Short mmCIF file of C-alpha atoms in Angstrom, two decimals:
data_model
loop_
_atom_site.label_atom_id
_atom_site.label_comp_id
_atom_site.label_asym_id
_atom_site.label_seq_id
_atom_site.Cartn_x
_atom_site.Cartn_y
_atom_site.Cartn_z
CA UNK A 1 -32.39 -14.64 -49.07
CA UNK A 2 -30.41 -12.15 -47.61
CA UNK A 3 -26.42 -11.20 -49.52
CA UNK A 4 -24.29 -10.86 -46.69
CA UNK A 5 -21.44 -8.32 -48.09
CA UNK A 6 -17.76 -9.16 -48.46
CA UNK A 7 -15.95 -7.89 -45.72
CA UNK A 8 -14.44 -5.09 -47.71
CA UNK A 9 -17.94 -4.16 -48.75
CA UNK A 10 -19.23 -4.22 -45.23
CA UNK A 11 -16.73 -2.06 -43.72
CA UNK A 12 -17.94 0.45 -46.16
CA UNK A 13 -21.39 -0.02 -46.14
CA UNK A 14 -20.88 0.43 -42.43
CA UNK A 15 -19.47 3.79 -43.02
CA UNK A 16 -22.50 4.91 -44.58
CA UNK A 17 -24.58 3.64 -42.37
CA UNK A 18 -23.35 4.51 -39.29
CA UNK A 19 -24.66 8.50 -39.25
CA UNK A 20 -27.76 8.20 -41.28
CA UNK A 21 -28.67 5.25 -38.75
CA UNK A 22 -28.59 7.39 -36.04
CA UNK A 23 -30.64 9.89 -37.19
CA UNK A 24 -32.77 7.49 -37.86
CA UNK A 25 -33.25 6.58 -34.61
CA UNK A 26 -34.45 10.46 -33.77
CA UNK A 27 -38.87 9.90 -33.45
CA UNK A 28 -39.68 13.21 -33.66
CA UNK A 29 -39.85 15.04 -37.27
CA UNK A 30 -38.43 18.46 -37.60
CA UNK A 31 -39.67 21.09 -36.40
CA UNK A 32 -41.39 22.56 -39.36
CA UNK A 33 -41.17 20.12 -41.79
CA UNK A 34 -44.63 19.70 -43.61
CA UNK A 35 -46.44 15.78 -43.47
CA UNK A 36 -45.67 14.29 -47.30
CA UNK A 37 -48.97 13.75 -48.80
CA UNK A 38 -51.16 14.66 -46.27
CA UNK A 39 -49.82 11.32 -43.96
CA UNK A 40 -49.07 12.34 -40.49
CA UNK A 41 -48.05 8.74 -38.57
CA UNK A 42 -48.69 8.76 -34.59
CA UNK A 43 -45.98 6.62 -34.27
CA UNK A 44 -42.44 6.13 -35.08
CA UNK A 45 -42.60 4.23 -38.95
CA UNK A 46 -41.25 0.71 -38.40
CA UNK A 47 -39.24 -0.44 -41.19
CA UNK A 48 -39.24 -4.29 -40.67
CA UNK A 49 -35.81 -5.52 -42.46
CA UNK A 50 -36.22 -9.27 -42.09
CA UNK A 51 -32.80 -10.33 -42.24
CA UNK A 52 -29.62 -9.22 -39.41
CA UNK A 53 -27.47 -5.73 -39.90
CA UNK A 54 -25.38 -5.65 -42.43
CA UNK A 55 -26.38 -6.90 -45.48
CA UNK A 56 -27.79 -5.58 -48.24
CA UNK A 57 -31.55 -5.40 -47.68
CA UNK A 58 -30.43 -3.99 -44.48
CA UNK A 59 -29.12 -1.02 -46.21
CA UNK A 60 -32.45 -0.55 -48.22
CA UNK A 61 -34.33 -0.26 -45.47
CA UNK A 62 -31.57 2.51 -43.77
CA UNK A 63 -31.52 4.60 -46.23
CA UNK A 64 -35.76 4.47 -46.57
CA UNK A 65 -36.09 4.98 -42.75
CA UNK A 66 -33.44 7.74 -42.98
CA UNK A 67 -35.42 9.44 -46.52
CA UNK A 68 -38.95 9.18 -44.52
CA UNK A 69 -37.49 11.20 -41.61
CA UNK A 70 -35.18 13.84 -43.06
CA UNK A 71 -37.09 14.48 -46.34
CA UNK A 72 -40.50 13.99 -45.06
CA UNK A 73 -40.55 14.68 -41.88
CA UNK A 74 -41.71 11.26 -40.85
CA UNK A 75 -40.13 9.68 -37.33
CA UNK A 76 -38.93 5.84 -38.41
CA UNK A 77 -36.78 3.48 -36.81
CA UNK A 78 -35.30 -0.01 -38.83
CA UNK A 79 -36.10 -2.65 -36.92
CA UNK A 80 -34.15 -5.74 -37.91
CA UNK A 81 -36.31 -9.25 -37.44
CA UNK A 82 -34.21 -12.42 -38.73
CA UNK A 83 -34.93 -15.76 -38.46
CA UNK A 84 -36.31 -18.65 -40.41
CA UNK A 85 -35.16 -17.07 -43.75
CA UNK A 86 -36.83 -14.39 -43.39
CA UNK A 87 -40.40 -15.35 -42.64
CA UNK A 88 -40.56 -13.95 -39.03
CA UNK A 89 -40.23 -10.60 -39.92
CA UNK A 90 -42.30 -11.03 -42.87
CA UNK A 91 -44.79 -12.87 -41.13
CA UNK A 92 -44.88 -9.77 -38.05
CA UNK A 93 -45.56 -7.20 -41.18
CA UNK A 94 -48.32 -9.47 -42.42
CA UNK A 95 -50.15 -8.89 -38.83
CA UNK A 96 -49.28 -5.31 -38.49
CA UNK A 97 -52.38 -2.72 -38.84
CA UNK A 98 -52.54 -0.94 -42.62
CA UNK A 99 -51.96 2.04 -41.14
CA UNK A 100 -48.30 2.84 -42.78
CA UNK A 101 -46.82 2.76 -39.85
CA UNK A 102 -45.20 -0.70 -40.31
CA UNK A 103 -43.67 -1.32 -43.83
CA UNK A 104 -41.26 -4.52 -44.54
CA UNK A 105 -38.36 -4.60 -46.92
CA UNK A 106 -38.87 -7.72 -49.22
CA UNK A 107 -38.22 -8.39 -52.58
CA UNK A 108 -37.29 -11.14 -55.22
CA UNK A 109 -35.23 -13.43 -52.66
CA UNK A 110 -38.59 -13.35 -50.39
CA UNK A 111 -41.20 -12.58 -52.22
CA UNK A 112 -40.91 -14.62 -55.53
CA UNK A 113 -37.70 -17.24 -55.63
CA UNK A 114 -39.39 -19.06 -51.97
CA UNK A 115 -42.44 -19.47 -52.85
CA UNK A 116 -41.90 -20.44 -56.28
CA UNK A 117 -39.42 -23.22 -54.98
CA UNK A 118 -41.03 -24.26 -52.18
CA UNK A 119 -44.14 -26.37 -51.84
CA UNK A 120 -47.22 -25.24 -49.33
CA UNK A 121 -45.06 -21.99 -48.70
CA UNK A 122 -46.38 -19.96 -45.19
CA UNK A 123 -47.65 -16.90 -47.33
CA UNK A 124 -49.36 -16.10 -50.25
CA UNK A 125 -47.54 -13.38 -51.49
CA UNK A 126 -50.17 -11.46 -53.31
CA UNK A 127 -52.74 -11.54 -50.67
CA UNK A 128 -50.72 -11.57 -47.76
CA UNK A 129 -48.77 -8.09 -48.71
CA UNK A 130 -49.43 -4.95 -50.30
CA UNK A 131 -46.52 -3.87 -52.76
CA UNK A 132 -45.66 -0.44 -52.57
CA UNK A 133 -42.53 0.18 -54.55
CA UNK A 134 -39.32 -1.48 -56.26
CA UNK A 135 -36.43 0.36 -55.10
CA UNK A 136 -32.98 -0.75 -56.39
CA UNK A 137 -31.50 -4.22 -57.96
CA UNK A 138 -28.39 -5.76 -58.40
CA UNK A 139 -27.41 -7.89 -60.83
CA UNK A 140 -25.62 -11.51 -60.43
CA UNK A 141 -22.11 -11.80 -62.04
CA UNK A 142 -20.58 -15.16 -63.73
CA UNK A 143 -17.78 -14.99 -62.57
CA UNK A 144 -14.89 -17.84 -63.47
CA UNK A 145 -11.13 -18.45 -61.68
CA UNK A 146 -9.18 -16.13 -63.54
CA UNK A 147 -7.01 -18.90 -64.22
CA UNK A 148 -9.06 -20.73 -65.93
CA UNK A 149 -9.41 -20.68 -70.09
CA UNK A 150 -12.57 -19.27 -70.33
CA UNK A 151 -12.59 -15.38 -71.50
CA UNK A 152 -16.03 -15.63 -72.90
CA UNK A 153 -19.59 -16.93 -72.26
CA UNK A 154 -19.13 -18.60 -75.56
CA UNK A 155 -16.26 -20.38 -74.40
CA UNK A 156 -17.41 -21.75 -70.86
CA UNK A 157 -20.62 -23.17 -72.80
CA UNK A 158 -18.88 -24.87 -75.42
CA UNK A 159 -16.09 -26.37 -71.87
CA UNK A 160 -19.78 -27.51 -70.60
CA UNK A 161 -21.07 -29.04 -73.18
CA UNK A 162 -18.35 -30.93 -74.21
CA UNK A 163 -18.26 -32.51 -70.59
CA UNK A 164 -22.04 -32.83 -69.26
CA UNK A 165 -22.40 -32.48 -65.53
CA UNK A 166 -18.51 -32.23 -65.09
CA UNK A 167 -18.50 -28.23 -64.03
CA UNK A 168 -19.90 -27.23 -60.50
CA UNK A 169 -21.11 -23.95 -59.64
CA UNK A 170 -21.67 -23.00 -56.17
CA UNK A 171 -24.70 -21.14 -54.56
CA UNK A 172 -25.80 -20.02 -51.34
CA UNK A 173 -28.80 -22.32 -51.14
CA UNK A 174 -31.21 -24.21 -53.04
CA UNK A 175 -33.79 -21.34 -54.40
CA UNK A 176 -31.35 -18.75 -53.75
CA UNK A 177 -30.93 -16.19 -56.79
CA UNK A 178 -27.40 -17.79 -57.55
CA UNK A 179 -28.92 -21.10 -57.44
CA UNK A 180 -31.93 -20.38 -59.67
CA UNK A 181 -30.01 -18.03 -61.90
CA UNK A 182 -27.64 -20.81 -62.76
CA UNK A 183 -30.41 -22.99 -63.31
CA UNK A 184 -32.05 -20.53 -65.86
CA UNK A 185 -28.50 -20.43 -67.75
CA UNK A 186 -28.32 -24.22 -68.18
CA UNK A 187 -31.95 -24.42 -69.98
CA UNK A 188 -31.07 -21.44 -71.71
CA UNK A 189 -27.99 -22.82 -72.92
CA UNK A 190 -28.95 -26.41 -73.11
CA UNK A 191 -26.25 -27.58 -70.91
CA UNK A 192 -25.55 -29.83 -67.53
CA UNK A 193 -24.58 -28.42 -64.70
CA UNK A 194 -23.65 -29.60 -61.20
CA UNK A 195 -25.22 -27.46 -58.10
CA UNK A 196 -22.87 -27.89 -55.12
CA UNK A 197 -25.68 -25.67 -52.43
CA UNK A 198 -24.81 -24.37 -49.19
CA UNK A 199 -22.20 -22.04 -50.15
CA UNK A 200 -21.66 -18.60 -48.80
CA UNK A 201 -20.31 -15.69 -51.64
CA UNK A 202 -17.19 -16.12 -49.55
CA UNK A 203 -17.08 -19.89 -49.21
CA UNK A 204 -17.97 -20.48 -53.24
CA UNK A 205 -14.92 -18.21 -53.53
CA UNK A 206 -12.70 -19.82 -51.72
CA UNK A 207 -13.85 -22.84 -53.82
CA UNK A 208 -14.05 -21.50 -57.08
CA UNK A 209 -10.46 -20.63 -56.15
CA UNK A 210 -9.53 -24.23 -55.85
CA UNK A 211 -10.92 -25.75 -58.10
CA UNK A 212 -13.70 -27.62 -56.52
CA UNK A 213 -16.29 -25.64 -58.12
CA UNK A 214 -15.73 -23.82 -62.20
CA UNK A 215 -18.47 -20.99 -61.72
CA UNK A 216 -20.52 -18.79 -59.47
CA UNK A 217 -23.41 -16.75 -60.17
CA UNK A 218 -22.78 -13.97 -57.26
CA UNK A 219 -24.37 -11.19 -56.16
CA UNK A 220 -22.82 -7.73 -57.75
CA UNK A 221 -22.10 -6.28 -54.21
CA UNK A 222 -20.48 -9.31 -53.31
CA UNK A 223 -17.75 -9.75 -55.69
CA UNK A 224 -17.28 -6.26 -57.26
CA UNK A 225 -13.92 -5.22 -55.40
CA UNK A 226 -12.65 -8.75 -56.12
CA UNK A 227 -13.35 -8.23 -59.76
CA UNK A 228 -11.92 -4.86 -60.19
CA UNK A 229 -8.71 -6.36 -58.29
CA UNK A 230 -8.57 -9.38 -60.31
CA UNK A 231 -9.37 -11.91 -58.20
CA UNK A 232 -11.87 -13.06 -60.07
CA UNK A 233 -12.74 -12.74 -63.74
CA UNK A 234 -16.32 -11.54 -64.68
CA UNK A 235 -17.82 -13.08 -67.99
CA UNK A 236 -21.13 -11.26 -68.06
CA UNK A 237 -23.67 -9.98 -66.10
CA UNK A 238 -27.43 -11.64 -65.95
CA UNK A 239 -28.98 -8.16 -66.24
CA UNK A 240 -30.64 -6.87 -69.49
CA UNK A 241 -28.30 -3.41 -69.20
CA UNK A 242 -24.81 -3.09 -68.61
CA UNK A 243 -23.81 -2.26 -64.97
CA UNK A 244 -22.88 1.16 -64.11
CA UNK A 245 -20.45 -0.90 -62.00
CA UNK A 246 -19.01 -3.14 -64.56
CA UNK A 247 -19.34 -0.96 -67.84
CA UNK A 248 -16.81 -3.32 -69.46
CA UNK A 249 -18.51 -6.45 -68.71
CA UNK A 250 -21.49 -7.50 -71.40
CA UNK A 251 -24.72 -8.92 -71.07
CA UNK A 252 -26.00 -12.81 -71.20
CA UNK A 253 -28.17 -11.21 -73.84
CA UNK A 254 -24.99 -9.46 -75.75
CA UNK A 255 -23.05 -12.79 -75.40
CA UNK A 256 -25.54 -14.88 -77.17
CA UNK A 257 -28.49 -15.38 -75.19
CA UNK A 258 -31.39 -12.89 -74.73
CA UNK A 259 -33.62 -15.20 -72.82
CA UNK A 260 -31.33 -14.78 -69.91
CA UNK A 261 -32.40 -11.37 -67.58
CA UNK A 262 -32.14 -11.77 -63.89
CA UNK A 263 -31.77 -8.90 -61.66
CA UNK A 264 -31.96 -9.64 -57.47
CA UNK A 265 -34.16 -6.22 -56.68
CA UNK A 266 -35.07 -5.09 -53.55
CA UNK A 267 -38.63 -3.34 -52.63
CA UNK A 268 -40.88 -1.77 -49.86
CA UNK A 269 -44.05 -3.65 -48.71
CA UNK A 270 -47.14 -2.58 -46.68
CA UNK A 271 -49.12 -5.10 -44.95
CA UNK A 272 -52.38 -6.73 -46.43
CA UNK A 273 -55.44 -3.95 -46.97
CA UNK A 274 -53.12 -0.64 -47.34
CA UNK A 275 -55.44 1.50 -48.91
CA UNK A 276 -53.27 3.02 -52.37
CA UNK A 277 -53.72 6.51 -51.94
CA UNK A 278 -51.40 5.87 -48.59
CA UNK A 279 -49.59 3.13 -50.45
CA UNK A 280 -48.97 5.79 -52.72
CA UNK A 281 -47.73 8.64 -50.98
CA UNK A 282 -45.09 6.03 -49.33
CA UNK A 283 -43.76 4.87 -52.55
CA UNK A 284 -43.49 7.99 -53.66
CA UNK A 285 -41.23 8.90 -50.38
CA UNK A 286 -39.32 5.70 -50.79
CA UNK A 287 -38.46 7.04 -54.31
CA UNK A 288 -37.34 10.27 -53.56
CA UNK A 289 -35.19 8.34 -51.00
CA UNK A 290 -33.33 6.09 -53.17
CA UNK A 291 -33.37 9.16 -56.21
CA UNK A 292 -31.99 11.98 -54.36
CA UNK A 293 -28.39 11.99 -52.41
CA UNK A 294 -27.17 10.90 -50.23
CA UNK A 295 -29.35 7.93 -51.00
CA UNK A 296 -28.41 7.14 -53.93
CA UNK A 297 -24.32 7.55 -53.29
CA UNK A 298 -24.55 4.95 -50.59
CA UNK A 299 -26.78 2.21 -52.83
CA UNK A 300 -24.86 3.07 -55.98
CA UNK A 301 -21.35 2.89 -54.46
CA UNK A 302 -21.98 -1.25 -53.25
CA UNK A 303 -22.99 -1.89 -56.75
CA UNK A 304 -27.12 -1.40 -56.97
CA UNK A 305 -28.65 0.23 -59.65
CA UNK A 306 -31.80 2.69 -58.90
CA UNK A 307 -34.67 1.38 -60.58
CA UNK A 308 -37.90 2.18 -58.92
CA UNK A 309 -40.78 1.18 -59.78
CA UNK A 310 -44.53 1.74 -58.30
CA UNK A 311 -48.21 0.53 -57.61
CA UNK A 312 -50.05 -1.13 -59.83
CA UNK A 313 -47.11 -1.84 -62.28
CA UNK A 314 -44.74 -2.98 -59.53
CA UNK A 315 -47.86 -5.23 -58.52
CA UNK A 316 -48.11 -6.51 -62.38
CA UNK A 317 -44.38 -6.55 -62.06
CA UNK A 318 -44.25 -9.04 -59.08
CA UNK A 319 -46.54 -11.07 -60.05
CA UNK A 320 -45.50 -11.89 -63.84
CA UNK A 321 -42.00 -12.61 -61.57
CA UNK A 322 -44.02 -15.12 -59.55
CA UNK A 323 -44.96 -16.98 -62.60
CA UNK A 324 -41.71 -16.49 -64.61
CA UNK A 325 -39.77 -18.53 -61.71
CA UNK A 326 -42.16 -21.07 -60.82
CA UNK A 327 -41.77 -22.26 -64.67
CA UNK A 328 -38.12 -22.33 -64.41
CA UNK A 329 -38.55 -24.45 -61.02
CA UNK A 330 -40.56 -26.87 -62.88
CA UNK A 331 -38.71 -27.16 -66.35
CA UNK A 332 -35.44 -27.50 -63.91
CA UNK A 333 -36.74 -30.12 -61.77
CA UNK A 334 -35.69 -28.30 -58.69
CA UNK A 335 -36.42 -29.28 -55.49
CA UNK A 336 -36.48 -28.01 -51.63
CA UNK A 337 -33.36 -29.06 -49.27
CA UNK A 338 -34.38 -31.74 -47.10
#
């Protein structure tokens, strides 16, 4: 799944983007500029981002292009594949030689929540990708109609339970992060819940707004400005850490309910067969990407938090994901659309 930014959002990630992403597009390293790790590609790095401009896995994959060229001395371009929810791009990495000259932008909205949802799934994520690094995450928000009388997680359970399957919360899809993350908090919290899928961030706003729907669980970077304006009132974040964005806003864990940590993070892939010493040296470029400025200004200012992680224990990581969600799936009884 790809989180399209609020418009607000998007007109600044668009700012940030716009000069890095042109030097980006330069293919020929600086003169001078030693070859990280003893890698020295023949051709320009493609950074396969498998959803349109504009979003943020788009961003992920600018400022990596932009880190493997200016820091490393690396020529990379982004080359933006969407289509079919993101399997065309992923499924052009998957062919691509492992020569670390192709790398794909994935992560837990298409590399763990589709396959765990959906039955006889095009890829098989451990074989059919190499995972180099975690990168960044975001956290989803619950997030409530400021009018309404809930002030506390405490509060909106004890609304739910006393009326099973009378509040809707809105998603953008069924097996999208807001989708299963809601899912996660009704077993968690023993209560009924009414998915009304299909919703954009903006759309479920406009609904939450009128009533139609009592609670979202949106993506950070799309609802942050309309939380610190008031638009919308934040009960807690699904993260196991307080935001650096929303310091003020407490855990599912602090509000009474540990078993509740979702985080929507974002990661560079290789294709099938990269060989980890090269798998290495291009996490550990990815890192110093996201790490070092301006990399991490432009992540941190749309609301991610940097939280790499590499190799083997991203691999462990991933998997252990994979298994985590395809429980939920089946203890929720969710199924495919259509």
């Amino acid at each position: 799944m790809m989180t399209r930014l609020p418009r607000r959002a998007a007109l600044l990630a668009a700012g940030l983007l716009a000069a890095p992403a042109a030097r980006a597009q330069a293919l020929a390293p600086t003169q001078g500029q030693a070859q990280a790790g003893g890698f020295a590609p023949t051709h320009p790095i493609r950074v396969i981002v498998p959803y349109p401009p504009g979003g943020v896995t788009d961003l992920v994959g600018r400022v990596v292009a932009d880190g493997c060229r200016d820091r490393e001395g690396w020529p990379a371009v982004v080359e933006n594949k969407p289509g079919a929810s993101g399997q065309i791009g992923m499924a052009e990495a998957k062919r691509a030689r492992p020569d670390g000259e192709t790398l794909l932008i994935g992560g837990f909205g298409s590399h763990v929540l589709p396959p765990a949802v959906t039955p006889n799934y095009p890829f098989d994520i451990p074989r059919d990708f190499t995972p180099v690094a975690r990168l960044a995450e975001f956290v989803n928000v619950l997030v409530v109609n400021p009018a309404s009388p809930w002030h506390s997680v405490s509060e909106l359970v004890a609304a739910a339970k006393a009326r099973p399957g009378e509040l809707n919360f809105g998603s953008s899809g069924t097996g999208a992060s807001n989708h299963m993350t809601a899912e996660l908090f009704a077993l968690e919290t023993g209560t009924r819940l009414t998915h009304i899928p299909g919703q954009g961030a903006n759309t479920s706003i406009v609904s939450l707004r009128a009533g139609d729907i009592q609670l979202i669980f949106e993506n950070m970077p799309a609802v942050l400005g309309q939380i610190r304006d008031g638009a919308l009132r934040a009960l807690a974040v699904t993260s196991a850490y307080r935001s650096r964005a929303l310091p003020e806003v407490p855990t599912l864990a602090e509000s009474g309910w540990p078993g509740i940590d979702v985080s929507s993070w974002i990661a560079l892939y290789g294709p099938p067969g990269l060989p980890a010493p090269l798998r290495d040296t291009l996490a550990a470029a990815a890192v110093r990407a996201v790490e070092t400025e301006p990399g991490r200004e432009r992540l941190e200012r749309v609301g991610f938090e940097i939280r790499p992680l590499r190799g083997d224990a991203f691999t462990a990581f991933q998997n252990a994901q994979l298994a985590r969600w395809r429980d939920v799936v089946a203890r929720a009884g969710v199924r495919p659309a259509g």
